[in-house]
One Martini backbone bead per residue (centre of mass of N, CA, C, O) as a GRO file, in nm:
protein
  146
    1UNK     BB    1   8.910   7.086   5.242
    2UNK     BB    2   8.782   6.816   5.144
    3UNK     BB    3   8.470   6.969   5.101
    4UNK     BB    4   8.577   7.182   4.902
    5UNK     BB    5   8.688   6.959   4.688
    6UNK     BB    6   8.375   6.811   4.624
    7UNK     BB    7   8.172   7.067   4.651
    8UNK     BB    8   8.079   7.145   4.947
    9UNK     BB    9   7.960   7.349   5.127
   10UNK     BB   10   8.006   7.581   5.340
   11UNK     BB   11   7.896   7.624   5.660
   12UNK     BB   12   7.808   7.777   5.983
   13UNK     BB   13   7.867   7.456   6.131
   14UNK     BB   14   8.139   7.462   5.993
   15UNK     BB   15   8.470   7.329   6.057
   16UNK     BB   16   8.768   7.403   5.884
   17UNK     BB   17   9.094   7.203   5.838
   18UNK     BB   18   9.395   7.341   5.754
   19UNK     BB   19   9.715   7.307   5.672
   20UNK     BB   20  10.057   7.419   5.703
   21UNK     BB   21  10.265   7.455   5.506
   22UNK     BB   22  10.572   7.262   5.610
   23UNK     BB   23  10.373   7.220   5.865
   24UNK     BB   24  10.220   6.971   6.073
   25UNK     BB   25  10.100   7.066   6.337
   26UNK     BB   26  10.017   7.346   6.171
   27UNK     BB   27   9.696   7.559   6.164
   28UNK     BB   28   9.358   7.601   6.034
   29UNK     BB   29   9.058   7.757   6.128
   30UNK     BB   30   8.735   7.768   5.949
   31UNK     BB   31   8.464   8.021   6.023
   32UNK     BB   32   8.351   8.128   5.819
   33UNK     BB   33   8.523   8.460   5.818
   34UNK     BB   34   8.691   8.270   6.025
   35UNK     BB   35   9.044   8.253   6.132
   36UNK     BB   36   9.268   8.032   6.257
   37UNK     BB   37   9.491   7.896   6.460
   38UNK     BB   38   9.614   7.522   6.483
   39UNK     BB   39   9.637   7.258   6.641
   40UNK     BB   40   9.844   6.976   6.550
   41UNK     BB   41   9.940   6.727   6.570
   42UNK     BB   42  10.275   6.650   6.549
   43UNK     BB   43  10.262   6.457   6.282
   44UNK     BB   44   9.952   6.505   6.218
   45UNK     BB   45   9.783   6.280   6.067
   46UNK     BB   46   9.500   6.044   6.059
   47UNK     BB   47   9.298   5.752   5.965
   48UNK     BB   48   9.451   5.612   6.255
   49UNK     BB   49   9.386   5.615   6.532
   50UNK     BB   50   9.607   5.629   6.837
   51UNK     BB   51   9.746   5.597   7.147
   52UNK     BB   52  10.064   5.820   7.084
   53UNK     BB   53  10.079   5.927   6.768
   54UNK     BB   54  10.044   6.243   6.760
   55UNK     BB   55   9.765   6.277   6.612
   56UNK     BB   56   9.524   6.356   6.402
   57UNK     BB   57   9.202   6.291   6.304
   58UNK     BB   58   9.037   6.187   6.050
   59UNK     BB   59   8.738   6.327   6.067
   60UNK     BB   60   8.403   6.359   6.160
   61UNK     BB   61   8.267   6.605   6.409
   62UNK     BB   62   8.160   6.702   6.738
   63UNK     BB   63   8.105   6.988   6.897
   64UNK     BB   64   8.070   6.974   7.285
   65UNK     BB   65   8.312   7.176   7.432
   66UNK     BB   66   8.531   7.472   7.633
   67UNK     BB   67   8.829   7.606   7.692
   68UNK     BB   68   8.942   7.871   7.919
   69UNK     BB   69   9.204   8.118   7.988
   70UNK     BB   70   9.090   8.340   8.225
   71UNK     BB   71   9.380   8.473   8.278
   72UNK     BB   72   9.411   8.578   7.966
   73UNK     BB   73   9.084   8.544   7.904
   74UNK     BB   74   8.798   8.653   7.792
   75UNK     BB   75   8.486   8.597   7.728
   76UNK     BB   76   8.333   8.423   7.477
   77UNK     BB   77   8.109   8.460   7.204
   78UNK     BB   78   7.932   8.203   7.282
   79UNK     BB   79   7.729   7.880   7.217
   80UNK     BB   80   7.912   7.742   7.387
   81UNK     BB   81   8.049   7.574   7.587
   82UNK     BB   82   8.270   7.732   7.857
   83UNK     BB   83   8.547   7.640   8.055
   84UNK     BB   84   8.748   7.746   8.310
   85UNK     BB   85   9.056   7.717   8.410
   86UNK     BB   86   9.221   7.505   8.620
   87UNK     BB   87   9.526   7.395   8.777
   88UNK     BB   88   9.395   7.093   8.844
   89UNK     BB   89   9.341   7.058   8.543
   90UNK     BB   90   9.311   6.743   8.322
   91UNK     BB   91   9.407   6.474   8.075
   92UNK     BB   92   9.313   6.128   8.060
   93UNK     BB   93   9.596   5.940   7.875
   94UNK     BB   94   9.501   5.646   8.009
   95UNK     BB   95   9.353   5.348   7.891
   96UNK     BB   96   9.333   5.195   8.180
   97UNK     BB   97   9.178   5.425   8.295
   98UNK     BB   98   8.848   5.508   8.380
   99UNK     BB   99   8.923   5.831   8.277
  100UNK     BB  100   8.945   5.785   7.972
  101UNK     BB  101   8.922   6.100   7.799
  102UNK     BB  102   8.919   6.319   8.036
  103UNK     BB  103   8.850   6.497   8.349
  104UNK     BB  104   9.078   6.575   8.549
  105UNK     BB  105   9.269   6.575   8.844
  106UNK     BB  106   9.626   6.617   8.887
  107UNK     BB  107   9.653   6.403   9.139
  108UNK     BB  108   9.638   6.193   8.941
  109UNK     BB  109   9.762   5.832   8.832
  110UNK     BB  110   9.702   5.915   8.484
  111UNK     BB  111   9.844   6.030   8.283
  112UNK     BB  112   9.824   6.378   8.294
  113UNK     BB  113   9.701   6.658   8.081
  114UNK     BB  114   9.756   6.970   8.124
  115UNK     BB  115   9.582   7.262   8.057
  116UNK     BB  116   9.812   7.472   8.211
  117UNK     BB  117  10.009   7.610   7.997
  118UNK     BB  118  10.283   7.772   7.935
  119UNK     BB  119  10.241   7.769   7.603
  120UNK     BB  120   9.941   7.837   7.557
  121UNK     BB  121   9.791   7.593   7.376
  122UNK     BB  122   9.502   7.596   7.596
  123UNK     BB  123   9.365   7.892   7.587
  124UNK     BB  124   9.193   7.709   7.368
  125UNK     BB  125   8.916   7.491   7.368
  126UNK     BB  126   8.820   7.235   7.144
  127UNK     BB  127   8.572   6.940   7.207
  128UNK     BB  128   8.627   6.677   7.055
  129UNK     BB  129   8.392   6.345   6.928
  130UNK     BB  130   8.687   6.145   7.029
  131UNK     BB  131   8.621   5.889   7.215
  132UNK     BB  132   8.388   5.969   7.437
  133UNK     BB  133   8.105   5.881   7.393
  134UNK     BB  134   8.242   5.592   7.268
  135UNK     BB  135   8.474   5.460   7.412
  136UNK     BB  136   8.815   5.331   7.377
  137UNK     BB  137   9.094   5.197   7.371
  138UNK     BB  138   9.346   5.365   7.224
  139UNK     BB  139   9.196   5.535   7.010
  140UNK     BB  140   9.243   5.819   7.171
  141UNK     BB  141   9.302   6.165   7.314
  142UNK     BB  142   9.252   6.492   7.316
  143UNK     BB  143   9.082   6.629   7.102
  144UNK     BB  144   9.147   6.925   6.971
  145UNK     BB  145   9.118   7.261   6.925
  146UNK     BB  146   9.349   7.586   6.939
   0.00000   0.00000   0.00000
């Protein structure tokens, strides 16, 4: 939204995503003529995002790769690396922890966050570059689109 307030020309290797008036958690992200809800952290965003904020940073990053629960969705038409959920998957959201903001199996005691959720959220999910290709500690972790 903010580089289409620019001037800047949205092109199809750009998601752009916009917040959904009046909840701060849910918006949209739009690729090319392709709209979608999406999921955006508890608070809504920051521009200084650290972990356990809740919030979602406002940055450009780079689009990674993605996890789809295989049991409730077919196969994804993307050239994007898409990996199946499985339910020992989890994401390590602790600071202190050497896999932190990575994937890890869920019997780790490293504060993960379950990837296979009953409430659908991470059905889809897509894993943006923050905090990831150079980590630092406390800086956020599980950043993605869903």
């Amino acid at each position: 939204m903010e580089k289409a307030r620019q001037g800047r020309r949205q092109t199809p290797s750009t998601i752009l995503v916009r917040l959904r008036r009046g909840i701060r958690a849910v918006g949209w992200w739009q690729f090319g003529g392709l709209t979608i809800p999406a999921a955006i952290g508890r608070t809504g965003r920051s521009a200084s995002k650290r972990e356990g904020d809740g919030a979602t940073p406002i940055a450009a990053m780079s689009l990674l790769y993605g996890f789809v629960r295989g049991d409730k969705l077919r196969s994804l038409p993307t050239p994007l690396s898409m990996r199946r959920i499985a339910k020992e998957m989890s994401w390590c959201d602790q600071p202190e922890n050497p896999n932190y903001n990575r994937l890890v199996k869920r019997s780790i005691k490293a504060s993960p966050e379950e990837m296979m959720r009953g409430d659908g959220l991470y059905d889809i999910c897509l894993v943006l570059d923050w905090n990831i290709t150079s980590r630092r500690r406390n800086r956020g972790s599980a950043t993605s689109f869903i």
